[in-house]
mmCIF file of C-alpha atoms and ligand atoms in Angstrom:
data_model
loop_
_atom_site.group_PDB
_atom_site.id
_atom_site.type_symbol
_atom_site.label_atom_id
_atom_site.label_comp_id
_atom_site.label_asym_id
_atom_site.label_seq_id
_atom_site.Cartn_x
_atom_site.Cartn_y
_atom_site.Cartn_z
ATOM 1 C CA MET A 423 9.830 -26.880 3.566
ATOM 2 C CA PRO A 424 9.278 -23.318 4.891
ATOM 3 C CA VAL A 425 9.434 -20.714 1.617
ATOM 4 C CA ARG A 426 12.772 -19.157 1.860
ATOM 5 C CA ILE A 427 12.352 -15.299 1.790
ATOM 6 C CA GLY A 428 14.928 -12.588 0.688
ATOM 7 C CA VAL A 429 14.614 -8.936 2.217
ATOM 8 C CA ILE A 430 15.880 -6.114 0.225
ATOM 9 C CA GLY A 431 15.869 -2.827 2.191
ATOM 10 C CA VAL A 432 15.958 -3.282 6.218
ATOM 11 C CA GLY A 433 14.618 0.124 6.978
ATOM 12 C CA VAL A 434 11.210 1.022 8.997
ATOM 13 C CA MET A 435 9.162 -1.237 6.912
ATOM 14 C CA GLY A 436 11.496 -3.498 5.782
ATOM 15 C CA ALA A 437 12.581 -4.755 9.408
ATOM 16 C CA GLU A 438 9.117 -5.391 10.041
ATOM 17 C CA HIS A 439 8.419 -7.246 7.372
ATOM 18 C CA ALA A 440 11.617 -9.428 8.248
ATOM 19 C CA ARG A 441 10.219 -9.746 12.167
ATOM 20 C CA LEU A 442 6.959 -10.650 10.733
ATOM 21 C CA LEU A 443 8.233 -13.343 8.243
ATOM 22 C CA SER A 444 10.378 -14.803 10.426
ATOM 23 C CA ARG A 445 8.332 -14.878 13.532
ATOM 24 C CA VAL A 446 4.650 -14.260 12.750
ATOM 25 C CA VAL A 447 4.077 -16.111 9.771
ATOM 26 C CA SER A 448 3.534 -19.794 9.564
ATOM 27 C CA GLY A 449 5.804 -21.277 6.423
ATOM 28 C CA SER A 450 8.116 -18.907 6.012
ATOM 29 C CA GLU A 451 11.683 -17.697 6.908
ATOM 30 C CA VAL A 452 13.908 -14.928 6.174
ATOM 31 C CA THR A 453 17.204 -16.350 4.737
ATOM 32 C CA ALA A 454 18.430 -13.080 2.775
ATOM 33 C CA VAL A 455 19.059 -9.690 3.256
ATOM 34 C CA ALA A 456 20.071 -6.228 1.990
ATOM 35 C CA ASP A 457 20.296 -3.420 2.686
ATOM 36 C CA PHE A 458 22.372 -0.158 1.092
ATOM 37 C CA ASP A 459 23.220 0.223 5.633
ATOM 38 C CA ALA A 460 25.921 -2.365 6.007
ATOM 39 C CA GLU A 461 25.214 -2.519 9.478
ATOM 40 C CA GLN A 462 21.595 -2.774 9.232
ATOM 41 C CA ALA A 463 21.490 -5.535 7.273
ATOM 42 C CA ARG A 464 23.536 -7.140 9.211
ATOM 43 C CA THR A 465 21.847 -6.617 12.227
ATOM 44 C CA VAL A 466 18.424 -8.235 10.682
ATOM 45 C CA ALA A 467 20.365 -10.460 9.540
ATOM 46 C CA LYS A 468 22.441 -11.592 12.720
ATOM 47 C CA ALA A 469 18.450 -11.529 14.380
ATOM 48 C CA TYR A 470 16.702 -14.362 11.952
ATOM 49 C CA GLY A 471 20.158 -16.356 10.971
ATOM 50 C CA ALA A 472 20.303 -15.203 7.640
ATOM 51 C CA ARG A 473 23.351 -14.255 4.983
ATOM 52 C CA VAL A 474 23.909 -10.641 4.088
ATOM 53 C CA PHE A 475 24.135 -9.850 0.355
ATOM 54 C CA ASP A 476 25.964 -7.096 -0.771
ATOM 55 C CA ASP A 477 24.628 -7.239 -3.960
ATOM 56 C CA PRO A 478 20.125 -7.027 -3.848
ATOM 57 C CA LEU A 479 21.036 -8.389 -7.452
ATOM 58 C CA GLN A 480 22.486 -11.774 -6.182
ATOM 59 C CA LEU A 481 20.497 -12.167 -2.974
ATOM 60 C CA ILE A 482 17.578 -12.010 -6.003
ATOM 61 C CA ALA A 483 19.401 -14.663 -8.015
ATOM 62 C CA ASP A 484 20.776 -17.182 -4.916
ATOM 63 C CA ASP A 485 18.989 -20.421 -5.255
ATOM 64 C CA ARG A 486 18.273 -20.387 -1.741
ATOM 65 C CA VAL A 487 15.816 -17.169 -2.052
ATOM 66 C CA ASP A 488 12.408 -18.660 -3.103
ATOM 67 C CA ALA A 489 10.747 -15.094 -3.013
ATOM 68 C CA VAL A 490 11.224 -11.492 -2.703
ATOM 69 C CA LEU A 491 9.941 -8.527 -0.564
ATOM 70 C CA ILE A 492 11.316 -5.469 -1.777
ATOM 71 C CA ALA A 493 11.313 -2.371 0.549
ATOM 72 C CA SER A 494 14.169 -0.481 -0.164
ATOM 73 C CA SER A 495 13.735 3.056 -1.459
ATOM 74 C CA ASP A 496 11.066 3.841 -4.435
ATOM 75 C CA PRO A 497 13.383 4.734 -7.079
ATOM 76 C CA THR A 498 15.219 1.259 -6.763
ATOM 77 C CA HIS A 499 11.576 -1.023 -6.628
ATOM 78 C CA GLU A 500 11.408 -1.643 -10.767
ATOM 79 C CA GLN A 501 14.955 -2.780 -10.930
ATOM 80 C CA PHE A 502 14.450 -4.995 -8.496
ATOM 81 C CA VAL A 503 10.983 -5.898 -9.434
ATOM 82 C CA LEU A 504 12.903 -6.322 -13.344
ATOM 83 C CA ALA A 505 15.177 -8.963 -11.843
ATOM 84 C CA CYS A 506 12.506 -10.737 -9.446
ATOM 85 C CA LEU A 507 10.721 -11.352 -12.961
ATOM 86 C CA ALA A 508 13.642 -12.552 -15.267
ATOM 87 C CA ALA A 509 14.897 -14.703 -12.031
ATOM 88 C CA GLY A 510 11.364 -16.000 -12.328
ATOM 89 C CA LYS A 511 10.210 -15.209 -8.470
ATOM 90 C CA PRO A 512 7.669 -14.137 -6.736
ATOM 91 C CA VAL A 513 7.764 -10.899 -5.249
ATOM 92 C CA LEU A 514 6.413 -8.295 -2.805
ATOM 93 C CA CYS A 515 6.878 -5.188 -3.704
ATOM 94 C CA GLU A 516 6.388 -1.908 -0.962
ATOM 95 C CA LYS A 517 3.571 0.869 -2.839
ATOM 96 C CA PRO A 518 4.992 2.297 -5.535
ATOM 97 C CA LEU A 519 5.140 0.019 -7.889
ATOM 98 C CA ALA A 520 7.781 1.962 -9.767
ATOM 99 C CA ALA A 521 8.699 5.698 -9.129
ATOM 100 C CA ASP A 522 6.727 6.654 -12.038
ATOM 101 C CA LEU A 523 4.611 5.115 -15.225
ATOM 102 C CA ASP A 524 7.265 4.388 -17.496
ATOM 103 C CA GLY A 525 8.470 1.752 -14.909
ATOM 104 C CA CYS A 526 5.727 0.448 -14.067
ATOM 105 C CA LEU A 527 4.616 -0.271 -17.932
ATOM 106 C CA ARG A 528 7.942 -2.014 -18.147
ATOM 107 C CA ILE A 529 7.032 -4.149 -14.888
ATOM 108 C CA LEU A 530 3.698 -5.318 -16.815
ATOM 109 C CA ASP A 531 5.621 -5.747 -20.064
ATOM 110 C CA ALA A 532 8.302 -8.390 -18.076
ATOM 111 C CA GLU A 533 5.584 -9.807 -16.832
ATOM 112 C CA GLN A 534 3.226 -10.333 -19.622
ATOM 113 C CA GLU A 535 6.653 -11.697 -21.175
ATOM 114 C CA ALA A 536 7.145 -14.159 -17.800
ATOM 115 C CA GLY A 537 3.709 -15.573 -18.699
ATOM 116 C CA ARG A 538 2.221 -15.342 -15.022
ATOM 117 C CA ARG A 539 1.373 -13.239 -12.567
ATOM 118 C CA LEU A 540 4.448 -12.979 -9.854
ATOM 119 C CA VAL A 541 4.157 -9.337 -8.784
ATOM 120 C CA THR A 542 2.014 -7.825 -5.673
ATOM 121 C CA VAL A 543 2.398 -4.953 -4.418
ATOM 122 C CA GLY A 544 2.237 -4.132 -0.749
ATOM 123 C CA PHE A 545 -1.456 -2.221 -0.423
ATOM 124 C CA MET A 546 -2.175 -4.068 2.589
ATOM 125 C CA ARG A 547 -5.179 -1.885 3.911
ATOM 126 C CA ARG A 548 -6.925 -4.613 1.314
ATOM 127 C CA TYR A 549 -6.471 -7.251 4.396
ATOM 128 C CA ASP A 550 -7.627 -4.650 7.096
ATOM 129 C CA PRO A 551 -10.390 -6.523 8.931
ATOM 130 C CA GLY A 552 -12.240 -2.921 8.506
ATOM 131 C CA TYR A 553 -12.091 -2.839 5.282
ATOM 132 C CA LEU A 554 -12.701 -6.693 4.821
ATOM 133 C CA ASP A 555 -16.058 -5.569 6.203
ATOM 134 C CA ILE A 556 -16.865 -2.688 4.230
ATOM 135 C CA LYS A 557 -16.075 -4.803 1.032
ATOM 136 C CA ALA A 558 -18.458 -7.516 2.191
ATOM 137 C CA THR A 559 -20.995 -4.764 3.130
ATOM 138 C CA VAL A 560 -20.811 -3.616 -0.220
ATOM 139 C CA ASP A 561 -20.626 -7.058 -2.237
ATOM 140 C CA GLY A 562 -23.084 -8.260 0.004
ATOM 141 C CA GLY A 563 -25.890 -5.921 -1.646
ATOM 142 C CA ASP A 564 -28.144 -4.786 1.194
ATOM 143 C CA ILE A 565 -27.241 -1.021 1.221
ATOM 144 C CA GLY A 566 -27.482 -0.971 -2.364
ATOM 145 C CA ARG A 567 -25.075 1.013 -5.229
ATOM 146 C CA PRO A 568 -22.395 2.751 -3.823
ATOM 147 C CA LEU A 569 -22.305 6.974 -4.260
ATOM 148 C CA ALA A 570 -19.435 8.387 -2.231
ATOM 149 C CA MET A 571 -17.077 7.840 0.136
ATOM 150 C CA HIS A 572 -15.601 9.971 2.866
ATOM 151 C CA CYS A 573 -11.839 9.486 3.841
ATOM 152 C CA VAL A 574 -9.490 10.874 6.338
ATOM 153 C CA HIS A 575 -6.025 9.904 5.953
ATOM 154 C CA ARG A 576 -3.801 11.585 8.309
ATOM 155 C CA ASN A 577 -0.384 11.455 9.878
ATOM 156 C CA ALA A 578 1.148 12.883 12.836
ATOM 157 C CA GLY A 579 3.953 14.339 11.185
ATOM 158 C CA PRO A 580 6.819 15.861 11.123
ATOM 159 C CA GLY A 581 6.382 18.289 8.444
ATOM 160 C CA GLY A 582 8.560 18.394 5.292
ATOM 161 C CA THR A 583 7.196 15.675 3.353
ATOM 162 C CA PRO A 584 6.871 17.269 -0.741
ATOM 163 C CA THR A 585 3.179 18.192 -1.083
ATOM 164 C CA ALA A 586 3.416 15.620 -4.149
ATOM 165 C CA MET A 587 3.976 12.918 -1.541
ATOM 166 C CA LEU A 588 0.927 13.781 0.651
ATOM 167 C CA ILE A 589 -0.553 12.064 -3.090
ATOM 168 C CA THR A 590 1.845 9.724 -4.345
ATOM 169 C CA GLY A 591 2.914 8.493 -0.911
ATOM 170 C CA SER A 592 0.100 9.047 0.965
ATOM 171 C CA ALA A 593 -3.442 9.307 -1.111
ATOM 172 C CA VAL A 594 -2.423 6.502 -3.162
ATOM 173 C CA HIS A 595 -3.581 4.162 -0.544
ATOM 174 C CA GLU A 596 -7.364 5.923 -0.629
ATOM 175 C CA ILE A 597 -7.219 5.323 -4.437
ATOM 176 C CA ASP A 598 -6.479 1.529 -4.428
ATOM 177 C CA ILE A 599 -8.669 0.708 -1.624
ATOM 178 C CA ALA A 600 -11.549 2.626 -3.811
ATOM 179 C CA ARG A 601 -10.405 0.798 -6.672
ATOM 180 C CA TRP A 602 -10.615 -2.442 -4.881
ATOM 181 C CA LEU A 603 -14.367 -1.600 -2.973
ATOM 182 C CA LEU A 604 -16.007 0.239 -5.837
ATOM 183 C CA ARG A 605 -14.143 -2.618 -8.523
ATOM 184 C CA ASP A 606 -14.329 0.521 -10.828
ATOM 185 C CA GLU A 607 -11.389 2.802 -12.364
ATOM 186 C CA ILE A 608 -10.892 6.383 -11.460
ATOM 187 C CA ASP A 609 -11.056 8.716 -14.165
ATOM 188 C CA THR A 610 -10.735 12.148 -13.074
ATOM 189 C CA VAL A 611 -8.928 13.855 -10.229
ATOM 190 C CA THR A 612 -9.589 17.547 -8.486
ATOM 191 C CA VAL A 613 -6.901 19.147 -6.155
ATOM 192 C CA HIS A 614 -7.883 21.496 -3.331
ATOM 193 C CA ARG A 615 -5.417 23.464 -1.136
ATOM 194 C CA PRO A 616 -7.160 24.748 1.962
ATOM 195 C CA ARG A 617 -5.218 26.919 4.431
ATOM 196 C CA ALA A 618 -1.480 25.321 5.128
ATOM 197 C CA SER A 619 -0.796 24.380 8.543
ATOM 198 C CA ALA A 620 1.613 26.637 10.304
ATOM 199 C CA ARG A 621 3.189 23.319 11.032
ATOM 200 C CA SER A 622 3.427 21.715 7.923
ATOM 201 C CA GLY A 623 7.069 22.697 7.138
ATOM 202 C CA GLY A 624 6.231 24.434 3.852
ATOM 203 C CA THR A 625 4.148 22.087 2.622
ATOM 204 C CA GLN A 626 0.676 22.663 1.190
ATOM 205 C CA ASP A 627 -0.317 20.638 4.264
ATOM 206 C CA PRO A 628 -3.911 19.628 4.153
ATOM 207 C CA LEU A 629 -4.383 18.909 1.155
ATOM 208 C CA PHE A 630 -8.010 17.769 -0.385
ATOM 209 C CA LEU A 631 -8.723 15.648 -3.448
ATOM 210 C CA VAL A 632 -11.698 14.673 -5.009
ATOM 211 C CA PHE A 633 -11.962 11.412 -7.162
ATOM 212 C CA SER A 634 -14.688 10.381 -9.511
ATOM 213 C CA SER A 635 -14.527 6.877 -10.793
ATOM 214 C CA ALA A 636 -15.465 5.795 -14.132
ATOM 215 C CA GLU A 637 -19.623 4.443 -12.634
ATOM 216 C CA GLY A 638 -19.892 8.267 -11.066
ATOM 217 C CA VAL A 639 -19.115 7.450 -7.659
ATOM 218 C CA LEU A 640 -17.107 10.615 -5.871
ATOM 219 C CA ILE A 641 -14.129 9.660 -3.234
ATOM 220 C CA ASP A 642 -13.406 12.360 -1.635
ATOM 221 C CA VAL A 643 -9.539 12.293 0.609
ATOM 222 C CA GLU A 644 -8.357 14.581 2.893
ATOM 223 C CA VAL A 645 -4.892 13.743 3.523
ATOM 224 C CA PHE A 646 -3.328 15.904 6.586
ATOM 225 C CA VAL A 647 0.193 14.535 7.228
ATOM 226 C CA THR A 648 1.124 16.976 10.330
ATOM 227 C CA ALA A 649 -2.076 16.420 12.330
ATOM 228 C CA GLY A 650 0.112 16.336 15.029
ATOM 229 C CA TYR A 651 -2.452 14.586 17.680
ATOM 230 C CA GLY A 652 -1.067 10.997 16.327
ATOM 231 C CA TYR A 653 -2.194 8.945 13.165
ATOM 232 C CA GLU A 654 -5.947 7.947 11.978
ATOM 233 C CA VAL A 655 -7.692 6.469 9.085
ATOM 234 C CA ARG A 656 -11.218 7.183 8.290
ATOM 235 C CA CYS A 657 -13.099 6.041 5.421
ATOM 236 C CA GLU A 658 -17.472 6.090 5.442
ATOM 237 C CA LEU A 659 -18.912 4.493 2.124
ATOM 238 C CA VAL A 660 -22.311 6.066 1.653
ATOM 239 C CA ALA A 661 -24.746 3.933 -0.505
ATOM 240 C CA GLU A 662 -28.325 4.142 -1.939
ATOM 241 C CA ALA A 663 -29.711 2.539 1.063
ATOM 242 C CA GLY A 664 -27.391 2.680 4.193
ATOM 243 C CA THR A 665 -23.576 3.615 4.349
ATOM 244 C CA VAL A 666 -21.143 1.858 6.392
ATOM 245 C CA LEU A 667 -18.092 3.349 8.306
ATOM 246 C CA LEU A 668 -14.571 2.418 9.717
ATOM 247 C CA ASP A 669 -14.025 4.223 12.378
ATOM 248 C CA SER A 670 -10.930 4.224 14.843
ATOM 249 C CA PRO A 671 -9.805 0.489 15.682
ATOM 250 C CA ALA A 672 -8.595 1.145 19.214
ATOM 251 C CA PRO A 673 -10.091 -1.713 21.344
ATOM 252 C CA THR A 674 -11.378 -0.054 24.692
ATOM 253 C CA VAL A 675 -12.409 3.284 25.362
ATOM 254 C CA ARG A 676 -11.072 4.542 28.916
ATOM 255 C CA ARG A 677 -13.455 6.730 31.014
ATOM 256 C CA SER A 678 -11.502 8.445 34.146
ATOM 257 C CA ALA A 679 -11.966 12.516 36.066
ATOM 258 C CA GLY A 680 -15.149 13.042 34.036
ATOM 259 C CA ARG A 681 -13.131 11.990 30.608
ATOM 260 C CA ARG A 682 -13.744 9.592 27.921
ATOM 261 C CA SER A 683 -10.762 8.504 25.900
ATOM 262 C CA ARG A 684 -9.508 6.272 23.147
ATOM 263 C CA ASP A 685 -5.686 5.550 22.153
ATOM 264 C CA VAL A 686 -4.647 6.713 18.540
ATOM 265 C CA PRO A 687 -1.814 4.955 17.265
ATOM 266 C CA ALA A 688 1.480 6.961 16.894
ATOM 267 C CA ASP A 689 1.852 5.376 13.203
ATOM 268 C CA TRP A 690 0.347 3.170 9.976
ATOM 269 C CA ARG A 691 2.239 0.223 11.905
ATOM 270 C CA PRO A 692 0.327 -0.587 14.716
ATOM 271 C CA ARG A 693 -2.822 0.566 12.959
ATOM 272 C CA PHE A 694 -2.112 -1.831 10.479
ATOM 273 C CA ALA A 695 -0.323 -4.638 12.536
ATOM 274 C CA GLU A 696 -2.939 -7.331 11.630
ATOM 275 C CA ALA A 697 -3.498 -5.747 7.789
ATOM 276 C CA TYR A 698 0.447 -6.091 7.300
ATOM 277 C CA ARG A 699 0.273 -9.884 9.246
ATOM 278 C CA ARG A 700 -2.221 -11.161 6.896
ATOM 279 C CA GLU A 701 -1.327 -9.545 3.732
ATOM 280 C CA LEU A 702 2.129 -11.580 4.197
ATOM 281 C CA GLN A 703 0.465 -14.920 5.591
ATOM 282 C CA ASP A 704 -1.460 -14.884 2.186
ATOM 283 C CA TRP A 705 1.286 -13.880 -0.195
ATOM 284 C CA VAL A 706 4.121 -16.972 2.000
ATOM 285 C CA ASP A 707 0.512 -19.291 1.088
ATOM 286 C CA GLY A 708 0.091 -18.048 -2.316
ATOM 287 C CA VAL A 709 4.093 -18.748 -3.203
ATOM 288 C CA ALA A 710 3.686 -22.097 -1.752
ATOM 289 C CA THR A 711 0.487 -23.016 -3.463
ATOM 290 C CA GLY A 712 1.572 -21.303 -6.851
ATOM 291 C CA ASP A 713 -0.909 -18.883 -6.938
ATOM 292 C CA PRO A 714 1.595 -16.095 -6.094
ATOM 293 C CA VAL A 715 -0.400 -13.041 -6.295
ATOM 294 C CA ARG A 716 -3.597 -12.649 -4.228
ATOM 295 C CA GLY A 717 -3.511 -9.056 -3.279
ATOM 296 C CA ALA A 718 -2.934 -6.056 -5.292
ATOM 297 C CA SER A 719 -1.261 -6.726 -8.937
ATOM 298 C CA ALA A 720 1.174 -5.276 -10.855
ATOM 299 C CA TRP A 721 -2.562 -3.763 -12.986
ATOM 300 C CA ASP A 722 -3.244 -2.700 -9.431
ATOM 301 C CA GLY A 723 0.090 -1.062 -9.001
ATOM 302 C CA TYR A 724 0.291 0.684 -12.487
ATOM 303 C CA ALA A 725 -3.599 1.737 -12.209
ATOM 304 C CA ALA A 726 -2.747 3.420 -8.377
ATOM 305 C CA THR A 727 0.241 5.455 -9.823
ATOM 306 C CA ALA A 728 -1.516 6.725 -13.059
ATOM 307 C CA VAL A 729 -4.419 7.738 -10.635
ATOM 308 C CA ALA A 730 -1.844 9.923 -8.235
ATOM 309 C CA ALA A 731 0.163 11.094 -11.517
ATOM 310 C CA ALA A 732 -3.037 12.571 -12.316
ATOM 311 C CA GLY A 733 -3.620 14.046 -8.837
ATOM 312 C CA VAL A 734 0.348 15.417 -9.128
ATOM 313 C CA ARG A 735 -0.849 17.118 -12.195
ATOM 314 C CA ALA A 736 -4.000 18.605 -10.988
ATOM 315 C CA LEU A 737 -2.381 19.179 -7.802
ATOM 316 C CA ASP A 738 0.423 21.778 -10.012
ATOM 317 C CA SER A 739 -1.887 23.178 -12.140
ATOM 318 C CA GLY A 740 -5.142 23.785 -10.325
ATOM 319 C CA LEU A 741 -7.256 22.187 -12.927
ATOM 320 C CA PRO A 742 -9.394 18.791 -13.121
ATOM 321 C CA GLN A 743 -7.460 16.340 -14.681
ATOM 322 C CA THR A 744 -8.526 12.887 -16.301
ATOM 323 C CA VAL A 745 -6.650 9.166 -16.123
ATOM 324 C CA SER A 746 -6.788 7.083 -18.980
ATOM 325 C CA LEU A 747 -4.982 3.754 -18.950
ATOM 326 C CA LEU A 748 -4.088 1.156 -21.197
ATOM 327 C CA ASP A 749 -5.893 -1.666 -22.374
ATOM 328 C CA ARG A 750 -5.717 -4.318 -19.385
ATOM 329 C CA PRO A 751 -2.924 -7.233 -20.256
ATOM 330 C CA GLU A 752 -4.250 -10.231 -21.287
ATOM 331 C CA LEU A 753 -3.012 -11.523 -17.647
ATOM 332 C CA TYR A 754 -5.267 -8.679 -16.098
ATOM 333 C CA ARG A 755 -8.497 -9.678 -18.089
HETATM 334 C C1 ISE B 1493 3.607 6.031 4.512
HETATM 335 O O1 ISE B 1493 4.578 5.957 3.137
HETATM 336 C C2 ISE B 1493 2.372 4.039 4.194
HETATM 337 O O2 ISE B 1493 2.973 3.820 3.120
HETATM 338 C C3 ISE B 1493 1.439 4.962 5.280
HETATM 339 O O3 ISE B 1493 0.393 3.176 4.964
HETATM 340 C C4 ISE B 1493 0.461 5.871 4.805
HETATM 341 O O4 ISE B 1493 -0.114 6.002 6.338
HETATM 342 C C5 ISE B 1493 1.376 6.890 5.646
HETATM 343 O O5 ISE B 1493 0.833 8.493 4.814
HETATM 344 C C6 ISE B 1493 2.752 7.461 4.243
HETATM 345 O O6 ISE B 1493 3.741 7.952 4.893
#
C-alpha cells in the first residue's frame, strides 16, 4: 500500500513536492491538498487525484492521510507540526521548523511527549550527492580533521528580501550542513556588512557570516541574493591533510567561438533536484517502515533556528554573538 501523503501549502515548493511524491517517488501518493489559495489547491489536487481540504487541520486529522508534508508559509509551520504530533502522524516540514525559538521548543516538548521521533525538517542538502561526497571524505579520515569551511550561497534575485532573511532563510542551509558535516554544534556567530549591491533594493546584500564550531572549526559564508547571473552554491572544506570542494554540478561544459561555458541554474530547484528527490524517497521509505526521521530532525531544526537567531542579533548589534542550546532531549541523545 502506498503511503498516503497530505500536502499543506502548494505554492512553488509544495507543488513541486506534490509532483515528486505523485510521479517520481516510489511508494507514495498525494491524497489530500490544502492551500489558502483555493484555486491553486484545486489545480494541484486535480493533477494527482487528491481531495481538497479548506482546513489544513482537518487534512491532518483525516484517516486517509498517513503522513503530512508542510510547505506553507513559515509562520504556519509550528501550528501544523504540533497538530501532526497530536495526531501521531509523521511530518516533513520545510525549513524553518518554526518562526522562532519558542516555537521550536514547543515542538521538541510535544515530540518528547509523543515519545517518538515524528518530525523531519526539509534541509535537503544532506541528500545532495556533492555534500554526501564531502561527508564521506571527512568521515573516511583520509584528509584529517576539518579546520575550516568556505561557503558561497548566491541567489539570482530579485532584490527586496529583508536582510535578516539572508540568514534565517538562506544561510540557514549552511548552518545545518556545517553541523551535519562536522558533527558539531556552532557556538558563535559574527556578521560583516560589505558594500551593499545597488541591485539589492535596500537590503544589506551581500552579507558575510563567520561561524565557529564548538571544536574550533571556522565556517565563513558569503550570502548574496541578488547576484543576478544565477543560483550558485559552493563549499570547500579544509582539513589537516587535504580539502574537498563542492563545485558546480553542471554535467557539461560547452566550447564554442573561443569560449568555454557551463550552465548556471536559475534557482535552488534545478540545482538541488536530486537532493529533493532523495529526501522525499528516504522520508517515504522511513514512514513505510516505521522509522520516519532519517533526515534532519526537530533537534536539527531547533539548533539551526538558534544559530540563525544569533546571526540576526550579530547583524543588528555588529558584535559577535554566542549560541546556547538547551540540553538535548532524551529522544536525541
Ligand atoms: C530558499 O528559501 C531556499 O530554501 C533555498 O534552498 C535557498 O538556497 C534560498 O537562498 C532561499 O531563499
